[in-house]
Structure formats: structure tokens, C-alpha cells
mmCIF file of C-alpha atoms in Angstrom:
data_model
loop_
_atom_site.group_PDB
_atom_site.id
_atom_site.type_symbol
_atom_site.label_atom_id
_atom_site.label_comp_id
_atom_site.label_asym_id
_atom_site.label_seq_id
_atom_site.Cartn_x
_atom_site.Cartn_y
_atom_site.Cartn_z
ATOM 1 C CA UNK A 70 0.000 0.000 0.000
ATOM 2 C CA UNK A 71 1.371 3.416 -0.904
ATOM 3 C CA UNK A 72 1.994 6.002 1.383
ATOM 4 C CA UNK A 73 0.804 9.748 0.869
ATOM 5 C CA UNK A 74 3.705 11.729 0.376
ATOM 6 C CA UNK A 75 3.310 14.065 3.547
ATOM 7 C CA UNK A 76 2.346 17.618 2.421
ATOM 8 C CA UNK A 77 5.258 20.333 3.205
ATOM 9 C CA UNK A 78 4.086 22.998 6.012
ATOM 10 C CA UNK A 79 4.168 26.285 4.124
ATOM 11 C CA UNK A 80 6.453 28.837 5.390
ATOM 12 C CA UNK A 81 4.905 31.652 7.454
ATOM 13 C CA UNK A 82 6.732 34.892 6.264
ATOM 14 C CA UNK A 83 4.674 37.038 8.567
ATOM 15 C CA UNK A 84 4.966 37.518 12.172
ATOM 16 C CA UNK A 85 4.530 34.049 13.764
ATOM 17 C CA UNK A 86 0.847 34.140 16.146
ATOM 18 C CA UNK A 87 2.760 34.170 19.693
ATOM 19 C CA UNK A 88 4.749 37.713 18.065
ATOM 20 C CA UNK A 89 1.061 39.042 16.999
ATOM 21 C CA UNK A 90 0.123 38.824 20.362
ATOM 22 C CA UNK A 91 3.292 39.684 22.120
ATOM 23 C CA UNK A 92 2.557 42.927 20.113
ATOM 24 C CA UNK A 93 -0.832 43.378 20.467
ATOM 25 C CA UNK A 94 -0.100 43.079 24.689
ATOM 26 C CA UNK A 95 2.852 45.879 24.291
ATOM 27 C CA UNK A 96 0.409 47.918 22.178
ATOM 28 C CA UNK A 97 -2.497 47.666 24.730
ATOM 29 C CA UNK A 98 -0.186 48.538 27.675
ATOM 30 C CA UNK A 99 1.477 51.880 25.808
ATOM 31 C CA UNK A 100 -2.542 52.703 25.398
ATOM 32 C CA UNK A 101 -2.859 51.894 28.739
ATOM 33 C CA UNK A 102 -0.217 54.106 30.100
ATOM 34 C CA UNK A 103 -1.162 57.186 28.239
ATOM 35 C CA UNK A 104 -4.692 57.444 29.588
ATOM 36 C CA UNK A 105 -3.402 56.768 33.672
ATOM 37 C CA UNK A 106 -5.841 57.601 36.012
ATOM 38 C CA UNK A 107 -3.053 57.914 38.886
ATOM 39 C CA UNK A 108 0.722 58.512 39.376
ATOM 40 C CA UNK A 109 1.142 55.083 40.317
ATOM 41 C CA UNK A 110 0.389 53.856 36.469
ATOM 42 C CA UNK A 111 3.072 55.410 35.135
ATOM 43 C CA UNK A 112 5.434 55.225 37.694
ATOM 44 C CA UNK A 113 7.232 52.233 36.223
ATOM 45 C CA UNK A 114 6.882 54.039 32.803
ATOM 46 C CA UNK A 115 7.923 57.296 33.810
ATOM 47 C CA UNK A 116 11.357 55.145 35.380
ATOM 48 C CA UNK A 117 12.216 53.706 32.445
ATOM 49 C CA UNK A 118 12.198 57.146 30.052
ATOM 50 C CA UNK A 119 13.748 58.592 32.543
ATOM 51 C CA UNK A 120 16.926 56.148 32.324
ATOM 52 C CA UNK A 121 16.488 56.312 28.777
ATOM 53 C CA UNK A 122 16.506 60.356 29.086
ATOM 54 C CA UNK A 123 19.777 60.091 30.519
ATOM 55 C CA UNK A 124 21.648 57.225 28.384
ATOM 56 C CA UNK A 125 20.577 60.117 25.723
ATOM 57 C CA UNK A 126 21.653 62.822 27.165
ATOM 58 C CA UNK A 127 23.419 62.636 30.616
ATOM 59 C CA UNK A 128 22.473 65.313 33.085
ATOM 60 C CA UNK A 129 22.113 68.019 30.688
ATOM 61 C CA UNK A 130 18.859 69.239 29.623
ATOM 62 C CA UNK A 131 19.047 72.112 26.650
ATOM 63 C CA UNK A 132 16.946 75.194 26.953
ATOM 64 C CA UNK A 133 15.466 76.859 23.712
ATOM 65 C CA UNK A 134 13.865 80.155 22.824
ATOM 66 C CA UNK A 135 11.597 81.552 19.860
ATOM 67 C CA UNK A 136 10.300 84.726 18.389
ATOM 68 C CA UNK A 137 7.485 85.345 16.523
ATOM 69 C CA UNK A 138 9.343 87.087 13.535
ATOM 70 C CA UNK A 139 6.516 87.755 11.686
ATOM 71 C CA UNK A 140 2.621 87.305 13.678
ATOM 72 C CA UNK A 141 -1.114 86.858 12.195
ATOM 73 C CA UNK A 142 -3.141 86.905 9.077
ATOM 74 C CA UNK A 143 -1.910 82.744 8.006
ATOM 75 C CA UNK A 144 -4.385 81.592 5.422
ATOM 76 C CA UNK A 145 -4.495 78.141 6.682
ATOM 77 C CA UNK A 146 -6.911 77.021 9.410
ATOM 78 C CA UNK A 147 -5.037 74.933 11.780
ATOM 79 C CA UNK A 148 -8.196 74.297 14.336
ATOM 80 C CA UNK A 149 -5.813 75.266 17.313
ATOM 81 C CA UNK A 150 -4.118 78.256 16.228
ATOM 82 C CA UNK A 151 -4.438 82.226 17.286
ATOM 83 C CA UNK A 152 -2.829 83.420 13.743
ATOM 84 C CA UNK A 153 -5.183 81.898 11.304
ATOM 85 C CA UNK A 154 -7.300 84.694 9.556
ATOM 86 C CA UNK A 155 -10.164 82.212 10.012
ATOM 87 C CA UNK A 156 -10.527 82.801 13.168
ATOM 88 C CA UNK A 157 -11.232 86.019 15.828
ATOM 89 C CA UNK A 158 -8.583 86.236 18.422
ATOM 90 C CA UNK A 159 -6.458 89.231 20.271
ATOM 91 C CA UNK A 160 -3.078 87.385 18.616
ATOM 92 C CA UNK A 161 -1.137 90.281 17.249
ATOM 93 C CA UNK A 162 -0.369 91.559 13.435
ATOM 94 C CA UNK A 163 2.791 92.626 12.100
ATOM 95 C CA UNK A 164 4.868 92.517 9.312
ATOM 96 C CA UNK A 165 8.301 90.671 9.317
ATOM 97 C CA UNK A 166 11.112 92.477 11.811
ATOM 98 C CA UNK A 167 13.969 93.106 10.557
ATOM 99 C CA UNK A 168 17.729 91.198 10.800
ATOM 100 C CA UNK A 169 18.539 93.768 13.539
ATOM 101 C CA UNK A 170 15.437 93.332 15.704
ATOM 102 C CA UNK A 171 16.080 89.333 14.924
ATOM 103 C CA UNK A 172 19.448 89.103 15.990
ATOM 104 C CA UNK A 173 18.501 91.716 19.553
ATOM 105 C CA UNK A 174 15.928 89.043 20.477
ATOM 106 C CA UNK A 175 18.511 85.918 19.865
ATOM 107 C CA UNK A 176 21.094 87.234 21.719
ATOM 108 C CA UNK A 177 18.268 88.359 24.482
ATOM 109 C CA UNK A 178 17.562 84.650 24.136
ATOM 110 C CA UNK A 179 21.041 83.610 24.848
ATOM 111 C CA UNK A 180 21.348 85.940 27.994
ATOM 112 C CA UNK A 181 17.923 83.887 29.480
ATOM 113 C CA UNK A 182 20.181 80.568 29.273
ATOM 114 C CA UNK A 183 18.538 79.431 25.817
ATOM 115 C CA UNK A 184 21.315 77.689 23.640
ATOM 116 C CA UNK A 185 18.895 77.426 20.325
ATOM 117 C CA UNK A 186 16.753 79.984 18.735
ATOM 118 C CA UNK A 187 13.422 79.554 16.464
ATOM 119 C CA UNK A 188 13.127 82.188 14.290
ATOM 120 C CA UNK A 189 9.773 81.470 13.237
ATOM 121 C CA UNK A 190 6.800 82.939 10.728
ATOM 122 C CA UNK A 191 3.198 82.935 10.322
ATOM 123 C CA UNK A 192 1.738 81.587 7.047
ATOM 124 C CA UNK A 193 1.538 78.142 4.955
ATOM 125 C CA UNK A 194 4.820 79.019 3.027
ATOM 126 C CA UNK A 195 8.715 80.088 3.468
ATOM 127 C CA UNK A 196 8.999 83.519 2.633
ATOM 128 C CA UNK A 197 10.470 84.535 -0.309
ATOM 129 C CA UNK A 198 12.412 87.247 -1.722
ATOM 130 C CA UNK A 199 13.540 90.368 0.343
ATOM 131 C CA UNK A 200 12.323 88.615 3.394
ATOM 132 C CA UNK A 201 14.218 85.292 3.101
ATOM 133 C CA UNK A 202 17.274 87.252 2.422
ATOM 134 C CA UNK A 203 16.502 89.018 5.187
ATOM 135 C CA UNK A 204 15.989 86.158 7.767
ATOM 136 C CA UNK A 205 19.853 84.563 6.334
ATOM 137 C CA UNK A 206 21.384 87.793 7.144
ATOM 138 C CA UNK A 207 19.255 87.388 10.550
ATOM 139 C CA UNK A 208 20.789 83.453 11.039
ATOM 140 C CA UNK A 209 24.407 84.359 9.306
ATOM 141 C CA UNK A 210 24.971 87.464 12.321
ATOM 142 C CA UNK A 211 23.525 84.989 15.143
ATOM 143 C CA UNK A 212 25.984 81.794 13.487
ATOM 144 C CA UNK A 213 29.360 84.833 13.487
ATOM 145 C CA UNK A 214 28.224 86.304 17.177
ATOM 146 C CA UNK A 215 28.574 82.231 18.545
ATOM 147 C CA UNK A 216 25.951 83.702 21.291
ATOM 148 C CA UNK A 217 22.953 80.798 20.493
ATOM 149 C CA UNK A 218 22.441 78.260 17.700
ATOM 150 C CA UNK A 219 19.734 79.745 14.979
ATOM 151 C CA UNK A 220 16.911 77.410 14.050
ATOM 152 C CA UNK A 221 14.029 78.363 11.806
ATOM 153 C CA UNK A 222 10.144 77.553 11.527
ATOM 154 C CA UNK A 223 9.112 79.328 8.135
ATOM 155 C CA UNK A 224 6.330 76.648 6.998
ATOM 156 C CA UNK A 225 6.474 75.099 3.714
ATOM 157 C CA UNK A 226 9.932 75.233 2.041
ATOM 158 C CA UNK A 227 10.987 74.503 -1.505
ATOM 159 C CA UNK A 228 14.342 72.917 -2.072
ATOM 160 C CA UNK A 229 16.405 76.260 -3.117
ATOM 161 C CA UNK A 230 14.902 77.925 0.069
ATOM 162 C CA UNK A 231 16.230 74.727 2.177
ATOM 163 C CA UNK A 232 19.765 74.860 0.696
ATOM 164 C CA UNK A 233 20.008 79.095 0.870
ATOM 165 C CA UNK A 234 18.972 78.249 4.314
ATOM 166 C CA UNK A 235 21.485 75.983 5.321
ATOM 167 C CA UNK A 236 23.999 78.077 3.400
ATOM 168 C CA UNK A 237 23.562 80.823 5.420
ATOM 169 C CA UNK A 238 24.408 78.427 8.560
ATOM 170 C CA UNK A 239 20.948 77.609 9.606
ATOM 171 C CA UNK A 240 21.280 74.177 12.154
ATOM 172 C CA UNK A 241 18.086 72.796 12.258
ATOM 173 C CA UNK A 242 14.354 73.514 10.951
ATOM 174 C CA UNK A 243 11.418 72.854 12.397
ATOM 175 C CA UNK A 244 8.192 71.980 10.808
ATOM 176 C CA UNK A 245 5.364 70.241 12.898
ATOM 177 C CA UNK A 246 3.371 67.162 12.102
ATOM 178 C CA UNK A 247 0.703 68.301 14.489
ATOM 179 C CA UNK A 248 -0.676 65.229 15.206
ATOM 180 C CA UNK A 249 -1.195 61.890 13.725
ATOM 181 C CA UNK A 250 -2.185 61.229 9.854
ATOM 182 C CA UNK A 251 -5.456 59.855 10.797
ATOM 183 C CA UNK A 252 -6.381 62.726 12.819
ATOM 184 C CA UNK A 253 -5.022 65.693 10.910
ATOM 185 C CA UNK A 254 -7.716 66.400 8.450
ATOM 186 C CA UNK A 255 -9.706 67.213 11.863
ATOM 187 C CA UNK A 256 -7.200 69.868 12.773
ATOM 188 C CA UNK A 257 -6.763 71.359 9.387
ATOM 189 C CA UNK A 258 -8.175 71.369 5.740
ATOM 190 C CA UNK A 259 -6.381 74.146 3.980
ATOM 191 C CA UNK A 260 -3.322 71.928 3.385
ATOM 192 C CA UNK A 261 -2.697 68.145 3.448
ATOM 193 C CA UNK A 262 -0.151 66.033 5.789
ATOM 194 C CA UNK A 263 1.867 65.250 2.371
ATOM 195 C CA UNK A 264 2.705 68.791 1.833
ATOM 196 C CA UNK A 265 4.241 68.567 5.803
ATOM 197 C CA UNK A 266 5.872 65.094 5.293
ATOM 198 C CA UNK A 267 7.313 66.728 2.076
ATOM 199 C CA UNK A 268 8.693 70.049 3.955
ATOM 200 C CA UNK A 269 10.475 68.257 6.450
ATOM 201 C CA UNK A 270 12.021 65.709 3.897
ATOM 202 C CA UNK A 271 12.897 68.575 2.096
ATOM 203 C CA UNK A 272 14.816 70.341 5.045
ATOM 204 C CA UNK A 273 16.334 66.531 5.358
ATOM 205 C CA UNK A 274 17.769 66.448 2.259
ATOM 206 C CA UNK A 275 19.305 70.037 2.355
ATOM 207 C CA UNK A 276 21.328 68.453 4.961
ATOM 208 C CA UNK A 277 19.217 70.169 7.825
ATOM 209 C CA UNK A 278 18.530 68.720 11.159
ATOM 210 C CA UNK A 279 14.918 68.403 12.143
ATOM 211 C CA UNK A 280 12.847 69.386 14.641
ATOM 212 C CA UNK A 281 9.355 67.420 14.165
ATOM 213 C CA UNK A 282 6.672 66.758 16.478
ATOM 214 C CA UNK A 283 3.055 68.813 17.529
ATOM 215 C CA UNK A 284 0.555 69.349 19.534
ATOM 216 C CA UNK A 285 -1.116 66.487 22.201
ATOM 217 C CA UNK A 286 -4.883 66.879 23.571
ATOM 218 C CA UNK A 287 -6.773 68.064 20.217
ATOM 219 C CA UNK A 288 -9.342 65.959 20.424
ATOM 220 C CA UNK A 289 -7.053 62.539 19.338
ATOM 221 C CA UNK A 290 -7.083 58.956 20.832
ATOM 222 C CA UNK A 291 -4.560 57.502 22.850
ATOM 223 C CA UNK A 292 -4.294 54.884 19.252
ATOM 224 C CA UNK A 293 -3.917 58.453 17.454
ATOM 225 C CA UNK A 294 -1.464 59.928 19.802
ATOM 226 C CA UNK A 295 0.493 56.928 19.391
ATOM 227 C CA UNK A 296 0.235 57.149 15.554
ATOM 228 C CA UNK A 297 1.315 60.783 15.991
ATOM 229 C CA UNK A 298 4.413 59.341 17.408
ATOM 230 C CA UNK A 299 5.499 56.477 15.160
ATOM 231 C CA UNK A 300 4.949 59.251 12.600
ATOM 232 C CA UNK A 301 7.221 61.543 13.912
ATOM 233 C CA UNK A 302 9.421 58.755 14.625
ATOM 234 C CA UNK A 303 9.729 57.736 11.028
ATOM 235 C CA UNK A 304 11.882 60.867 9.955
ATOM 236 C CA UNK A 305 14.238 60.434 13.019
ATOM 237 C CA UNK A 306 14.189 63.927 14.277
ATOM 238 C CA UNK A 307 16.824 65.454 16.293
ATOM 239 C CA UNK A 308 14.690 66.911 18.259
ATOM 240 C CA UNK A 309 11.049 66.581 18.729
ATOM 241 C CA UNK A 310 8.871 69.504 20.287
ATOM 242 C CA UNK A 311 6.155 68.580 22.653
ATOM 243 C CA UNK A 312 2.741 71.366 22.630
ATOM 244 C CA UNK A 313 -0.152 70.593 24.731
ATOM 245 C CA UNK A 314 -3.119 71.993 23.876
ATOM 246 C CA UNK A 315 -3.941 75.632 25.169
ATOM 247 C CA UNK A 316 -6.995 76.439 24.213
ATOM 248 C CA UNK A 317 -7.297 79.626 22.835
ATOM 249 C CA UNK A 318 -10.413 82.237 22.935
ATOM 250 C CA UNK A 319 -11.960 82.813 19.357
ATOM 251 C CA UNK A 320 -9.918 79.867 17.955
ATOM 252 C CA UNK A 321 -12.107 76.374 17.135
ATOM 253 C CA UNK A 322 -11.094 74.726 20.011
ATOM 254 C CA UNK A 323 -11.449 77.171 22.704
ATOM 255 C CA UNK A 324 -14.235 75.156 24.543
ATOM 256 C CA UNK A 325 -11.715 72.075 23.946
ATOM 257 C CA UNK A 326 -10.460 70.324 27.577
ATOM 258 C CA UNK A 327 -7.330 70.596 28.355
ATOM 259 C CA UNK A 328 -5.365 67.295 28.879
ATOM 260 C CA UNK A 329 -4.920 66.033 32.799
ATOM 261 C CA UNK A 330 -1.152 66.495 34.436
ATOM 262 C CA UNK A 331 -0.666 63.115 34.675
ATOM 263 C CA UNK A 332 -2.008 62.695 30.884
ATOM 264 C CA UNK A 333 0.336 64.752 29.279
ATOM 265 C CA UNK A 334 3.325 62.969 31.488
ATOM 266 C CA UNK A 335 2.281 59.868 30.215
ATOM 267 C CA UNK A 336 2.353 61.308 26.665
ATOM 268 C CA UNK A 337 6.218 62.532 27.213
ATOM 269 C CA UNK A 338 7.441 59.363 28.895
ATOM 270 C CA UNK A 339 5.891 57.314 25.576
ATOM 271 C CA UNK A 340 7.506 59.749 23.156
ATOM 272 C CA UNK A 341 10.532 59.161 24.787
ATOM 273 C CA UNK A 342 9.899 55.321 24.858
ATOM 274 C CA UNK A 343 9.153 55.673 20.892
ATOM 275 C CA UNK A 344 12.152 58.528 20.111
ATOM 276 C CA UNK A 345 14.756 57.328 22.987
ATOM 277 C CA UNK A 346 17.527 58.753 21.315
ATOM 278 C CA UNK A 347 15.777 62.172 19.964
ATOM 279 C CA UNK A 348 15.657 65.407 22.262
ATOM 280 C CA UNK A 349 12.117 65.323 23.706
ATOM 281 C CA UNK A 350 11.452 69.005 24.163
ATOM 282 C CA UNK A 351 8.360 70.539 25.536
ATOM 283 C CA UNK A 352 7.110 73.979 24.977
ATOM 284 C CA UNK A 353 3.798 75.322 24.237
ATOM 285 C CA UNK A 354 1.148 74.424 27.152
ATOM 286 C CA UNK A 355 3.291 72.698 29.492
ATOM 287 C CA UNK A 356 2.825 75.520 32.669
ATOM 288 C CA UNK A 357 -1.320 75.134 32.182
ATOM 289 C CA UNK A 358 -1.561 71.435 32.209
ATOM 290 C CA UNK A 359 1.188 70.391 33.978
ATOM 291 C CA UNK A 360 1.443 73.173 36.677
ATOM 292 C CA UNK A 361 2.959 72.132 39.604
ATOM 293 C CA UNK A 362 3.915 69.367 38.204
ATOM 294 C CA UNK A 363 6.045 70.529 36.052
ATOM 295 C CA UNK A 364 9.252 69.166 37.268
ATOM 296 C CA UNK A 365 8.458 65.949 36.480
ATOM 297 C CA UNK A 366 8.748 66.362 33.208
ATOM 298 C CA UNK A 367 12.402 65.424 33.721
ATOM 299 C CA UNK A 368 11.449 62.163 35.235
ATOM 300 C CA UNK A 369 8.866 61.831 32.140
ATOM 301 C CA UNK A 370 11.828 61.677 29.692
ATOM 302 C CA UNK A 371 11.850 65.295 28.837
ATOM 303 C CA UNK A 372 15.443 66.272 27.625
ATOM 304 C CA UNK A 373 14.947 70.105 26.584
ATOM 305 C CA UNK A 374 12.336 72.375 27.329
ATOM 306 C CA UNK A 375 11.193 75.971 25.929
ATOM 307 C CA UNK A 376 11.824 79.004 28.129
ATOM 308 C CA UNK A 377 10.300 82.439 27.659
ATOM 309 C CA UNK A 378 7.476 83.542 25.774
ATOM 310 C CA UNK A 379 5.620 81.211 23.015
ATOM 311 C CA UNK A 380 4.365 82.710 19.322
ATOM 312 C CA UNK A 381 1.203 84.278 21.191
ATOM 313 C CA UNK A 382 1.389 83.156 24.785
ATOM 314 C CA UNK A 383 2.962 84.317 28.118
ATOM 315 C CA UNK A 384 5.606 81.843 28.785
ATOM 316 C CA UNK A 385 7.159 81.254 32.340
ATOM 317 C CA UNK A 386 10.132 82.889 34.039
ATOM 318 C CA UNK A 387 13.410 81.237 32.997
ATOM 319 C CA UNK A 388 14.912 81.075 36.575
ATOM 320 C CA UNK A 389 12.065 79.151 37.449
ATOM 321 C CA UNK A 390 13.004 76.720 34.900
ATOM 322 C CA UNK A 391 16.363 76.778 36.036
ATOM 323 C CA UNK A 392 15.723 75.698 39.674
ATOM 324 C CA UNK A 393 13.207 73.112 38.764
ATOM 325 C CA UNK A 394 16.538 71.225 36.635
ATOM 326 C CA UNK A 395 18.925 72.099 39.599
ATOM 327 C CA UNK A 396 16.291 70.606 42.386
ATOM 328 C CA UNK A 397 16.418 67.614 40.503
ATOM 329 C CA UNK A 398 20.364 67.269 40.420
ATOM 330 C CA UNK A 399 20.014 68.157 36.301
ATOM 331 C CA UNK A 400 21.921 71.012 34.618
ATOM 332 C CA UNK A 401 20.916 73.407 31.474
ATOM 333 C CA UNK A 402 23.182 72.980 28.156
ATOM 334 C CA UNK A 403 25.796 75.105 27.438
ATOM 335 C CA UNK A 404 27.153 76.649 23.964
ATOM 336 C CA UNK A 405 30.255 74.769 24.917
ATOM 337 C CA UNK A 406 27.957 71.515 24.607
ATOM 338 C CA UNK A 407 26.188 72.288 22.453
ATOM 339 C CA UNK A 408 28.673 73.968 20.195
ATOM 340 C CA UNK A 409 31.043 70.835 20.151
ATOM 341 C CA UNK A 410 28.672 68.950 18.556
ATOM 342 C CA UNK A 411 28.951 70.735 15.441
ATOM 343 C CA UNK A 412 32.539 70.919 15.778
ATOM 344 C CA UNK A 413 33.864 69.504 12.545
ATOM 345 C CA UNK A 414 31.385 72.184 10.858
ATOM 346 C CA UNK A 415 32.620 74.804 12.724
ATOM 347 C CA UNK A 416 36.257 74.263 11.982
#
């Protein structure tokens, strides 16, 4: 009697079922940790992007600093924001300042303890023209002075801009996700998460750093905050730039709900668990929700924070900021730091 010949298994090139659930459990217990209802949920969490904070980083945390270079009247309509024309706030309206007025607020910057400074403009695009040459003579003074790095947030670039930019020393530009692909056509309509994904490969390919995250507590899920993340994740940003939502009077989201404290810790300590290598900076937001919890942050993951004033709100008092790192046995970035990393450039 003849045997069947026995049928070969096929091979599985797929996750095997014990890896699908393995995931499925780590996914469940990220979505878990960033809706806690107490400190003792994250604690654990919190722990380990703290370690991973410091394998990053050390003890050093970096400061940072903005100005609003040019304020109001954006076409787009960003659901959050005080400078879209579509909505009715008291954000203020002026024209673009001038290299000199630049350059005074950078090196005002510097004097606060902030080793980088956003230069950064209202409206969808770069500016062009007169005004872009007048932001590189802006970032060429602030790269000869040595006084702060110069970073830039002009919105959507084209490749020459990217290059003139980088050519006139410019570090590092930052252009914002926002939040994650799924969610974004709730924030904004006038302009499509391609045309952001395309600005900051753009910057990329200039041979900019980047400086990529958004804004947490829109209205998003814990499945779309973590989106958000992996998204931002996927163009390995040096440094990634942590909003929570503020809500603004005469904006669409000025009845919104602000996140919880212990919320927006959650959401740091994850971005640091998703980014641990990337500069976890928070900035817009952070004093309202987090309040006196603020310090923490550290513990979160954070690695740089935003001192000062933000594009159209009060910001906190820099020696504040200062004794909240020093209380916790941290210490601010200097130029020298931060300067030898871009050594081989400089020489």
C-alpha cells in the first residue's frame, strides 16, 4: 500500500501568532499608560524614560527660545491656532522684523540661558524674496556672534529655500506634524499632511537637522497619539517639540479640555519610549496642564524644554526653569555643549 507523500508545512513569512500577540499586549499597555488615572500607572513608565533620558543625554537638559518674527493673518486654518485669519482672536499683526530686531531678540535669548533659537513665521509658506534674504542675514549674524544656535520655523519650504537656508548656517528647521495622519484632516483642511511630510524631507535632504513633532490633547485617541508618534518617529528627528493643547479664545477649540497632568506625562514618557535617542522638548502648554507638576517632566523623559514667551502666549520665568533642573540634580546645556557637537562644521 502506498503512502501519501506528507504535504510540506508552508512557510509563514509574517509575524509568527505568539509575536502578533506579544505585540498586540505591548500595544495595549502603551494605550494603557497614556490614559493613567493615577501617578502610580506610570510610575514604572515614567522610570524607564527617565533612564532612557539620561543614556541620551546625561544630566544636561538644553533650553530653547523663539520669536514670533513675523505674527497673524496665516491663510491656513489649523483648528488650534491664534494666527489663522479664520478665526477672531487678540493674537497680534505685524509685518516681518527686521535682521537687527532678529538678531537683539537671539542674543536676548542667549542671555535667558537658551542655547537654540526659532526664528519662526506665520503663514503656509517660506517667505520669499527680500524677506528670506533678510531672515539669512538674521541666522548668518547669530551663526558669526557664537551667542545661540539659529533654528528656523518658516512653513512650507521649496528645495532652493532649504539649501540658501542651510547656506547661510541655519542648524536645524522645524516643521510640525501636528498630530497623527489619521487625525489631521480634523485639525486642518487648507493643506494636506503630504505637503508637511514633504517640507520636512525637504529640510532633510538640504542636509538640515529636524525638529518634528506637535501638539497632544486636540481631540485625538490615545491609538492616534500613538500614531502621531510612530509618525514623527519615522523621519528620526533630532529633536522633537512637545505642545499641549492651550486652548485659545476665538480659535475652534477654545471650549476644547485641556489634557490632565498626569495625561500629558504619560504622553512625554511614551515619546521618549518611541524617540529614545531624539531630544524630547516641551514647549507650548506645558505651565497650564502640567502646573505644579512641572518638574516631572524630567522624570517623564523630557530632555529640553522651551523658556520664555511662546508665538502668542505668556511663557514662564526662565529662573524658574532653572531651579526646577537644579532641584532635581540636572543642569541646562551650554554653547560649549552644544557647540562641540557641530565641531567639525565649525572648523
Amino acid at each position: 500500500m502506498s503512502r501519501k507523500p506528507k504535504s510540506k508545512k508552508k512557510r509563514s513569512h509574517g509575524p509568527r501568532p505568539a509575536q502578533r500577540r506579544q505585540e498586540r499586549e505591548a500595544t495595549r499597555q502603551i494605550l494603557e499608560w497614556l490614559a493613567p488615572t493615577s501617578l502610580a500607572e506610570i510610575g514604572h513608565l515614567m522610570a524607564t524614560a527617565s533612564l532612557l533620558r539620561h543614556e541620551a543625554q546625561g544630566g544636561t537638559v538644553e533650553f530653547c527660545a523663539i520669536v514670533n518674527a513675523r505674527s497673524g493673518r496665516c491663510s491656513e486654518d489649523c483648528s488650534f491656532c491664534a494666527q489663522s485669519a479664520h478665526h477672531h482672536t487678540q493674537a497680534e499683526t505685524y509685518p516681518l522684523m527686521d535682521a537687527e530686531e532678529i538678531v537683539a531678540r537671539g542674543r536676548a535669548a542667549a542671555a535667558a540661558g537658551a542655547v537654540r533659537f526659532g526664528i519662526v513665521t506665520s503663514g503656509r509658506d517660506c517667505p520669499g524674496g527680500p524677506e528670506l534674504d533678510n531672515i539669512c542675514r538674521a541666522i548668518e549674524r547669530l551663526r558669526a556672534e557664537r551667542v545661540i544656535m539659529p533654528c528656523a520655523s518658516l512653513g512650507l519650504l521649496k528645495q532652493d529655500q532649504a539649501e540658501r537656508l542651510a547656506s547661510a548656517g541655519l542648524a536645524r528647521y522645524h516643521h510640525n506634524l501636528e498630530t497623527s495622519p489619521s487625525f489631521f484632516p480634523q485639525v486642518c483642511t487648507t493643506h494636506s499632511y503630504q505637503d508637511r511630510e514633504e517640507t520636512i524631507a525637504t529640510a532633510r535632504d538640504a542636509g538640515l537637522e529636524l525638529c518634528v513633532g506637535g501638539i497632544v490633547g486636540l481631540g485625538e485617541t490615545p491609538q492616534q497619539r500613538l500614531e502621531f508618534f510612530e509618525a514623527v518617529a519615522g523621519f528620526l528627528p533630532e529633536s522633537v517639540p512637545l505642545n499641549f493643547l492651550n486652548p485659545i479664545a476665538g480659535t475652534r477649540l477654545e471650549q476644547a479640555a485641556p489634557l490632565g497632568a498626569l495625561e500629558a506625562l504619560a504622553a512625554i514618557a511614551v515619546c521618549r519610549l518611541v524617540m529614545p535617542m531624539a531630544h524630547i522638548r516641551t514647549c507650548g502648554g506645558r505651565q497650564q496642564v502640567l502646573g505644579r507638576l512641572a518638574p516631572l517632566m524630567y522624570l517623564a523623559g523630557a530632555g529640553a524644554t522651551m523658556i520664555g514667551d511662546y508665538l502668542t502666549t505668556q511663557g514662564g520665568q526662565p529662573g524658574q526653569d532653572l531651579a526646577d533642573l537644579t532641584a532635581l540634580g540636572l543642569r541646562p546645556a551650554t554653547l560649549d555643549d552644544l557647540f562641540a557637537e557641530y565641531q567639525t562644521e565649525e572648523d
